[in-house]
């Protein structure tokens, strides 16, 4: 499964697909770039119970299992939440569901689209049960055996939101799978997950990153090399890392974009050019983080693939989506603010 953004990429992916005989037709969907929303619910055939709405940090195009998931959803408004609750009720009823149902949506502004409906349990059921305190597996079993939601003591519909934030963070094992492409996309690659819970969004986010093994900083050095479409976002993220005291290294075009916008970036050469190259920096074991957003395709001879693989295999954190990078820098800013507050209190 791939997202193609040009005719050339369509030709490249079709050539890969057609290397072997196909027993089934190729499915082509329209890609909508928006915010992905996920819901797990219990339906008794008439009424529906929705413990909560989960919002993904990464925009659509990253598999739901590889996305950072936030409960309660904090960037969508009441109108969108009401639409999601109503669509969930109508879909479950139309499919004659008695038990669990999982639905994934896309929100673009105030418009809501359905990605897929799964009349079954999902990987987020344990997560949403734990963070809301609603035992939806137990409830689903009772419903299957003939009970109604009202008889089980619950008010149908979307339940009130918790006062805390709970963030589910994917965990990967790329360092153990040699040669695997680590960039995120429509195919699921995570092998586990962890949970960060706190009274504020940024604290929960920081805990979730720590749980996933992203513990910064050691050296306060970051490498940025992003595709042209991401350079605008890279400027904002680079500026925020700079404020936190990070030294930014970047390949030629990324460095040019950053420096032109007033973000200090040290230009480093590509792998095929003379030293010092980006590979020299990574192998020098003085880099905390690589932010690399790849162009599409499966060519493993490209610089980006080699950079990502080398970084992972030498223990360097790698981020391949701008939304993830923005979330990480937000969590680091929150941690820096906390330390500053503690210093001020100590001085008093």
JSON list of C-alpha atoms in Angstrom, two decimals, residues 160-312:
[
{"chain": "A", "resi": 160, "resn": "UNK", "atom": "CA", "xyz": [-18.32, 12.74, 29.15]},
{"chain": "A", "resi": 161, "resn": "UNK", "atom": "CA", "xyz": [-14.60, 13.39, 28.60]},
{"chain": "A", "resi": 162, "resn": "UNK", "atom": "CA", "xyz": [-12.06, 12.64, 31.31]},
{"chain": "A", "resi": 163, "resn": "UNK", "atom": "CA", "xyz": [-10.21, 15.50, 32.99]},
{"chain": "A", "resi": 164, "resn": "UNK", "atom": "CA", "xyz": [-6.81, 13.97, 32.18]},
{"chain": "A", "resi": 165, "resn": "UNK", "atom": "CA", "xyz": [-5.01, 13.37, 28.88]},
{"chain": "A", "resi": 166, "resn": "UNK", "atom": "CA", "xyz": [-3.90, 9.90, 27.78]},
{"chain": "A", "resi": 167, "resn": "UNK", "atom": "CA", "xyz": [-1.54, 9.51, 24.83]},
{"chain": "A", "resi": 168, "resn": "UNK", "atom": "CA", "xyz": [-0.84, 6.18, 23.14]},
{"chain": "A", "resi": 169, "resn": "UNK", "atom": "CA", "xyz": [2.62, 6.15, 21.57]},
{"chain": "A", "resi": 170, "resn": "UNK", "atom": "CA", "xyz": [3.70, 3.49, 19.03]},
{"chain": "A", "resi": 171, "resn": "UNK", "atom": "CA", "xyz": [6.94, 1.59, 19.66]},
{"chain": "A", "resi": 172, "resn": "UNK", "atom": "CA", "xyz": [9.03, 0.18, 16.80]},
{"chain": "A", "resi": 173, "resn": "UNK", "atom": "CA", "xyz": [11.71, -2.51, 16.44]},
{"chain": "A", "resi": 174, "resn": "UNK", "atom": "CA", "xyz": [13.45, -1.23, 13.31]},
{"chain": "A", "resi": 175, "resn": "UNK", "atom": "CA", "xyz": [16.93, -1.79, 14.75]},
{"chain": "A", "resi": 176, "resn": "UNK", "atom": "CA", "xyz": [16.16, -5.53, 14.88]},
{"chain": "A", "resi": 177, "resn": "UNK", "atom": "CA", "xyz": [14.87, -5.77, 11.30]},
{"chain": "A", "resi": 178, "resn": "UNK", "atom": "CA", "xyz": [17.89, -5.06, 9.13]},
{"chain": "A", "resi": 179, "resn": "UNK", "atom": "CA", "xyz": [17.21, -3.41, 5.80]},
{"chain": "A", "resi": 180, "resn": "UNK", "atom": "CA", "xyz": [13.61, -2.43, 6.62]},
{"chain": "A", "resi": 181, "resn": "UNK", "atom": "CA", "xyz": [12.35, 0.98, 5.52]},
{"chain": "A", "resi": 182, "resn": "UNK", "atom": "CA", "xyz": [11.48, 2.89, 8.68]},
{"chain": "A", "resi": 183, "resn": "UNK", "atom": "CA", "xyz": [9.46, 5.78, 7.21]},
{"chain": "A", "resi": 184, "resn": "UNK", "atom": "CA", "xyz": [5.81, 5.81, 8.24]},
{"chain": "A", "resi": 185, "resn": "UNK", "atom": "CA", "xyz": [2.99, 5.27, 5.77]},
{"chain": "A", "resi": 186, "resn": "UNK", "atom": "CA", "xyz": [-0.24, 3.35, 5.19]},
{"chain": "A", "resi": 187, "resn": "UNK", "atom": "CA", "xyz": [1.32, 0.00, 6.14]},
{"chain": "A", "resi": 188, "resn": "UNK", "atom": "CA", "xyz": [1.59, -0.71, 9.87]},
{"chain": "A", "resi": 189, "resn": "UNK", "atom": "CA", "xyz": [5.16, -1.12, 11.19]},
{"chain": "A", "resi": 190, "resn": "UNK", "atom": "CA", "xyz": [4.94, -0.71, 14.99]},
{"chain": "A", "resi": 191, "resn": "UNK", "atom": "CA", "xyz": [5.49, -3.72, 17.23]},
{"chain": "A", "resi": 192, "resn": "UNK", "atom": "CA", "xyz": [4.13, -2.32, 20.48]},
{"chain": "A", "resi": 193, "resn": "UNK", "atom": "CA", "xyz": [2.88, 0.76, 22.26]},
{"chain": "A", "resi": 194, "resn": "UNK", "atom": "CA", "xyz": [3.14, 2.67, 25.53]},
{"chain": "A", "resi": 195, "resn": "UNK", "atom": "CA", "xyz": [0.96, 5.15, 27.38]},
{"chain": "A", "resi": 196, "resn": "UNK", "atom": "CA", "xyz": [1.50, 8.60, 28.86]},
{"chain": "A", "resi": 197, "resn": "UNK", "atom": "CA", "xyz": [-1.15, 9.96, 31.24]},
{"chain": "A", "resi": 198, "resn": "UNK", "atom": "CA", "xyz": [-1.16, 13.41, 32.86]},
{"chain": "A", "resi": 199, "resn": "UNK", "atom": "CA", "xyz": [-3.34, 16.39, 33.68]},
{"chain": "A", "resi": 200, "resn": "UNK", "atom": "CA", "xyz": [-2.02, 18.37, 30.70]},
{"chain": "A", "resi": 201, "resn": "UNK", "atom": "CA", "xyz": [-1.54, 17.43, 27.06]},
{"chain": "A", "resi": 202, "resn": "UNK", "atom": "CA", "xyz": [2.17, 18.34, 26.91]},
{"chain": "A", "resi": 203, "resn": "UNK", "atom": "CA", "xyz": [3.08, 16.45, 30.08]},
{"chain": "A", "resi": 204, "resn": "UNK", "atom": "CA", "xyz": [1.25, 13.34, 28.85]},
{"chain": "A", "resi": 205, "resn": "UNK", "atom": "CA", "xyz": [3.04, 13.69, 25.51]},
{"chain": "A", "resi": 206, "resn": "UNK", "atom": "CA", "xyz": [6.46, 13.94, 27.18]},
{"chain": "A", "resi": 207, "resn": "UNK", "atom": "CA", "xyz": [5.74, 10.84, 29.29]},
{"chain": "A", "resi": 208, "resn": "UNK", "atom": "CA", "xyz": [4.64, 8.93, 26.19]},
{"chain": "A", "resi": 209, "resn": "UNK", "atom": "CA", "xyz": [7.87, 9.79, 24.33]},
{"chain": "A", "resi": 210, "resn": "UNK", "atom": "CA", "xyz": [9.92, 8.71, 27.35]},
{"chain": "A", "resi": 211, "resn": "UNK", "atom": "CA", "xyz": [8.00, 5.44, 27.48]},
{"chain": "A", "resi": 212, "resn": "UNK", "atom": "CA", "xyz": [8.81, 4.85, 23.82]},
{"chain": "A", "resi": 213, "resn": "UNK", "atom": "CA", "xyz": [12.53, 5.31, 24.52]},
{"chain": "A", "resi": 214, "resn": "UNK", "atom": "CA", "xyz": [12.88, 8.83, 23.09]},
{"chain": "A", "resi": 215, "resn": "UNK", "atom": "CA", "xyz": [14.92, 10.45, 25.85]},
{"chain": "A", "resi": 216, "resn": "UNK", "atom": "CA", "xyz": [16.42, 13.77, 24.72]},
{"chain": "A", "resi": 217, "resn": "UNK", "atom": "CA", "xyz": [18.79, 15.51, 24.92]},
{"chain": "A", "resi": 218, "resn": "UNK", "atom": "CA", "xyz": [22.25, 14.03, 25.23]},
{"chain": "A", "resi": 219, "resn": "UNK", "atom": "CA", "xyz": [24.24, 16.25, 22.89]},
{"chain": "A", "resi": 220, "resn": "UNK", "atom": "CA", "xyz": [21.62, 18.78, 21.66]},
{"chain": "A", "resi": 221, "resn": "UNK", "atom": "CA", "xyz": [22.50, 18.08, 18.03]},
{"chain": "A", "resi": 222, "resn": "UNK", "atom": "CA", "xyz": [19.80, 17.40, 15.44]},
{"chain": "A", "resi": 223, "resn": "UNK", "atom": "CA", "xyz": [20.03, 16.63, 11.71]},
{"chain": "A", "resi": 224, "resn": "UNK", "atom": "CA", "xyz": [17.22, 17.87, 9.46]},
{"chain": "A", "resi": 225, "resn": "UNK", "atom": "CA", "xyz": [16.79, 16.74, 5.86]},
{"chain": "A", "resi": 226, "resn": "UNK", "atom": "CA", "xyz": [13.26, 17.10, 4.51]},
{"chain": "A", "resi": 227, "resn": "UNK", "atom": "CA", "xyz": [11.52, 16.97, 1.15]},
{"chain": "A", "resi": 228, "resn": "UNK", "atom": "CA", "xyz": [10.55, 20.23, -0.54]},
{"chain": "A", "resi": 229, "resn": "UNK", "atom": "CA", "xyz": [6.88, 19.98, 0.44]},
{"chain": "A", "resi": 230, "resn": "UNK", "atom": "CA", "xyz": [7.86, 19.94, 4.15]},
{"chain": "A", "resi": 231, "resn": "UNK", "atom": "CA", "xyz": [10.35, 22.81, 4.19]},
{"chain": "A", "resi": 232, "resn": "UNK", "atom": "CA", "xyz": [7.81, 25.37, 5.41]},
{"chain": "A", "resi": 233, "resn": "UNK", "atom": "CA", "xyz": [6.95, 23.22, 8.43]},
{"chain": "A", "resi": 234, "resn": "UNK", "atom": "CA", "xyz": [10.64, 22.41, 8.96]},
{"chain": "A", "resi": 235, "resn": "UNK", "atom": "CA", "xyz": [11.39, 26.13, 9.43]},
{"chain": "A", "resi": 236, "resn": "UNK", "atom": "CA", "xyz": [8.93, 26.43, 12.33]},
{"chain": "A", "resi": 237, "resn": "UNK", "atom": "CA", "xyz": [10.15, 23.20, 13.94]},
{"chain": "A", "resi": 238, "resn": "UNK", "atom": "CA", "xyz": [13.81, 24.13, 13.42]},
{"chain": "A", "resi": 239, "resn": "UNK", "atom": "CA", "xyz": [13.24, 27.52, 15.02]},
{"chain": "A", "resi": 240, "resn": "UNK", "atom": "CA", "xyz": [11.75, 25.85, 18.09]},
{"chain": "A", "resi": 241, "resn": "UNK", "atom": "CA", "xyz": [14.66, 23.39, 18.41]},
{"chain": "A", "resi": 242, "resn": "UNK", "atom": "CA", "xyz": [17.05, 26.35, 18.08]},
{"chain": "A", "resi": 243, "resn": "UNK", "atom": "CA", "xyz": [15.30, 28.14, 20.97]},
{"chain": "A", "resi": 244, "resn": "UNK", "atom": "CA", "xyz": [15.81, 25.01, 23.07]},
{"chain": "A", "resi": 245, "resn": "UNK", "atom": "CA", "xyz": [19.55, 25.28, 22.47]},
{"chain": "A", "resi": 246, "resn": "UNK", "atom": "CA", "xyz": [19.95, 22.62, 19.77]},
{"chain": "A", "resi": 247, "resn": "UNK", "atom": "CA", "xyz": [22.57, 22.85, 17.04]},
{"chain": "A", "resi": 248, "resn": "UNK", "atom": "CA", "xyz": [20.91, 22.09, 13.71]},
{"chain": "A", "resi": 249, "resn": "UNK", "atom": "CA", "xyz": [22.74, 20.33, 10.90]},
{"chain": "A", "resi": 250, "resn": "UNK", "atom": "CA", "xyz": [21.03, 20.08, 7.53]},
{"chain": "A", "resi": 251, "resn": "UNK", "atom": "CA", "xyz": [21.65, 18.94, 3.98]},
{"chain": "A", "resi": 252, "resn": "UNK", "atom": "CA", "xyz": [22.08, 21.59, 1.30]},
{"chain": "A", "resi": 253, "resn": "UNK", "atom": "CA", "xyz": [18.52, 22.49, 0.29]},
{"chain": "A", "resi": 254, "resn": "UNK", "atom": "CA", "xyz": [17.10, 22.13, 3.81]},
{"chain": "A", "resi": 255, "resn": "UNK", "atom": "CA", "xyz": [19.94, 24.24, 5.25]},
{"chain": "A", "resi": 256, "resn": "UNK", "atom": "CA", "xyz": [19.33, 26.92, 2.61]},
{"chain": "A", "resi": 257, "resn": "UNK", "atom": "CA", "xyz": [15.61, 27.10, 3.47]},
{"chain": "A", "resi": 258, "resn": "UNK", "atom": "CA", "xyz": [16.33, 27.27, 7.22]},
{"chain": "A", "resi": 259, "resn": "UNK", "atom": "CA", "xyz": [19.06, 29.91, 6.95]},
{"chain": "A", "resi": 260, "resn": "UNK", "atom": "CA", "xyz": [16.99, 32.04, 4.59]},
{"chain": "A", "resi": 261, "resn": "UNK", "atom": "CA", "xyz": [14.22, 32.07, 7.21]},
{"chain": "A", "resi": 262, "resn": "UNK", "atom": "CA", "xyz": [16.66, 33.09, 9.96]},
{"chain": "A", "resi": 263, "resn": "UNK", "atom": "CA", "xyz": [17.14, 29.65, 11.53]},
{"chain": "A", "resi": 264, "resn": "UNK", "atom": "CA", "xyz": [20.85, 28.91, 11.94]},
{"chain": "A", "resi": 265, "resn": "UNK", "atom": "CA", "xyz": [21.69, 25.61, 10.27]},
{"chain": "A", "resi": 266, "resn": "UNK", "atom": "CA", "xyz": [25.11, 24.13, 9.55]},
{"chain": "A", "resi": 267, "resn": "UNK", "atom": "CA", "xyz": [25.24, 22.68, 6.06]},
{"chain": "A", "resi": 268, "resn": "UNK", "atom": "CA", "xyz": [26.55, 19.12, 5.74]},
{"chain": "A", "resi": 269, "resn": "UNK", "atom": "CA", "xyz": [27.29, 17.21, 2.56]},
{"chain": "A", "resi": 270, "resn": "UNK", "atom": "CA", "xyz": [25.38, 14.28, 1.16]},
{"chain": "A", "resi": 271, "resn": "UNK", "atom": "CA", "xyz": [26.77, 10.77, 1.46]},
{"chain": "A", "resi": 272, "resn": "UNK", "atom": "CA", "xyz": [28.36, 10.79, -2.01]},
{"chain": "A", "resi": 273, "resn": "UNK", "atom": "CA", "xyz": [30.14, 14.13, -1.44]},
{"chain": "A", "resi": 274, "resn": "UNK", "atom": "CA", "xyz": [33.37, 14.91, 0.36]},
{"chain": "A", "resi": 275, "resn": "UNK", "atom": "CA", "xyz": [33.65, 14.74, 4.14]},
{"chain": "A", "resi": 276, "resn": "UNK", "atom": "CA", "xyz": [32.26, 15.80, 6.50]},
{"chain": "A", "resi": 277, "resn": "UNK", "atom": "CA", "xyz": [29.00, 14.23, 5.36]},
{"chain": "A", "resi": 278, "resn": "UNK", "atom": "CA", "xyz": [25.73, 13.59, 7.15]},
{"chain": "A", "resi": 279, "resn": "UNK", "atom": "CA", "xyz": [26.85, 9.97, 7.58]},
{"chain": "A", "resi": 280, "resn": "UNK", "atom": "CA", "xyz": [30.05, 11.09, 9.32]},
{"chain": "A", "resi": 281, "resn": "UNK", "atom": "CA", "xyz": [27.96, 13.01, 11.85]},
{"chain": "A", "resi": 282, "resn": "UNK", "atom": "CA", "xyz": [25.74, 10.02, 12.61]},
{"chain": "A", "resi": 283, "resn": "UNK", "atom": "CA", "xyz": [28.66, 7.60, 12.91]},
{"chain": "A", "resi": 284, "resn": "UNK", "atom": "CA", "xyz": [30.40, 10.08, 15.23]},
{"chain": "A", "resi": 285, "resn": "UNK", "atom": "CA", "xyz": [27.76, 9.26, 17.88]},
{"chain": "A", "resi": 286, "resn": "UNK", "atom": "CA", "xyz": [27.10, 12.92, 18.72]},
{"chain": "A", "resi": 287, "resn": "UNK", "atom": "CA", "xyz": [23.58, 13.26, 17.26]},
{"chain": "A", "resi": 288, "resn": "UNK", "atom": "CA", "xyz": [20.38, 13.07, 19.32]},
{"chain": "A", "resi": 289, "resn": "UNK", "atom": "CA", "xyz": [17.84, 13.10, 16.54]},
{"chain": "A", "resi": 290, "resn": "UNK", "atom": "CA", "xyz": [17.40, 12.82, 12.77]},
{"chain": "A", "resi": 291, "resn": "UNK", "atom": "CA", "xyz": [14.32, 14.40, 11.20]},
{"chain": "A", "resi": 292, "resn": "UNK", "atom": "CA", "xyz": [14.07, 12.97, 7.69]},
{"chain": "A", "resi": 293, "resn": "UNK", "atom": "CA", "xyz": [10.88, 13.13, 5.65]},
{"chain": "A", "resi": 294, "resn": "UNK", "atom": "CA", "xyz": [11.41, 10.88, 2.64]},
{"chain": "A", "resi": 295, "resn": "UNK", "atom": "CA", "xyz": [10.25, 11.25, -0.91]},
{"chain": "A", "resi": 296, "resn": "UNK", "atom": "CA", "xyz": [7.96, 8.41, -1.95]},
{"chain": "A", "resi": 297, "resn": "UNK", "atom": "CA", "xyz": [9.34, 5.28, -3.56]},
{"chain": "A", "resi": 298, "resn": "UNK", "atom": "CA", "xyz": [11.21, 2.10, -2.64]},
{"chain": "A", "resi": 299, "resn": "UNK", "atom": "CA", "xyz": [14.70, 2.86, -3.96]},
{"chain": "A", "resi": 300, "resn": "UNK", "atom": "CA", "xyz": [17.08, 1.72, -1.22]},
{"chain": "A", "resi": 301, "resn": "UNK", "atom": "CA", "xyz": [20.08, 3.38, -2.86]},
{"chain": "A", "resi": 302, "resn": "UNK", "atom": "CA", "xyz": [18.79, 6.88, -2.06]},
{"chain": "A", "resi": 303, "resn": "UNK", "atom": "CA", "xyz": [20.60, 8.95, 0.56]},
{"chain": "A", "resi": 304, "resn": "UNK", "atom": "CA", "xyz": [17.50, 9.21, 2.73]},
{"chain": "A", "resi": 305, "resn": "UNK", "atom": "CA", "xyz": [17.09, 5.46, 3.13]},
{"chain": "A", "resi": 306, "resn": "UNK", "atom": "CA", "xyz": [20.78, 5.00, 4.01]},
{"chain": "A", "resi": 307, "resn": "UNK", "atom": "CA", "xyz": [20.65, 7.89, 6.50]},
{"chain": "A", "resi": 308, "resn": "UNK", "atom": "CA", "xyz": [17.57, 6.51, 8.25]},
{"chain": "A", "resi": 309, "resn": "UNK", "atom": "CA", "xyz": [18.91, 2.96, 8.44]},
{"chain": "A", "resi": 310, "resn": "UNK", "atom": "CA", "xyz": [22.35, 4.04, 9.69]},
{"chain": "A", "resi": 311, "resn": "UNK", "atom": "CA", "xyz": [20.81, 6.30, 12.34]},
{"chain": "A", "resi": 312, "resn": "UNK", "atom": "CA", "xyz": [18.51, 3.56, 13.66]}
]
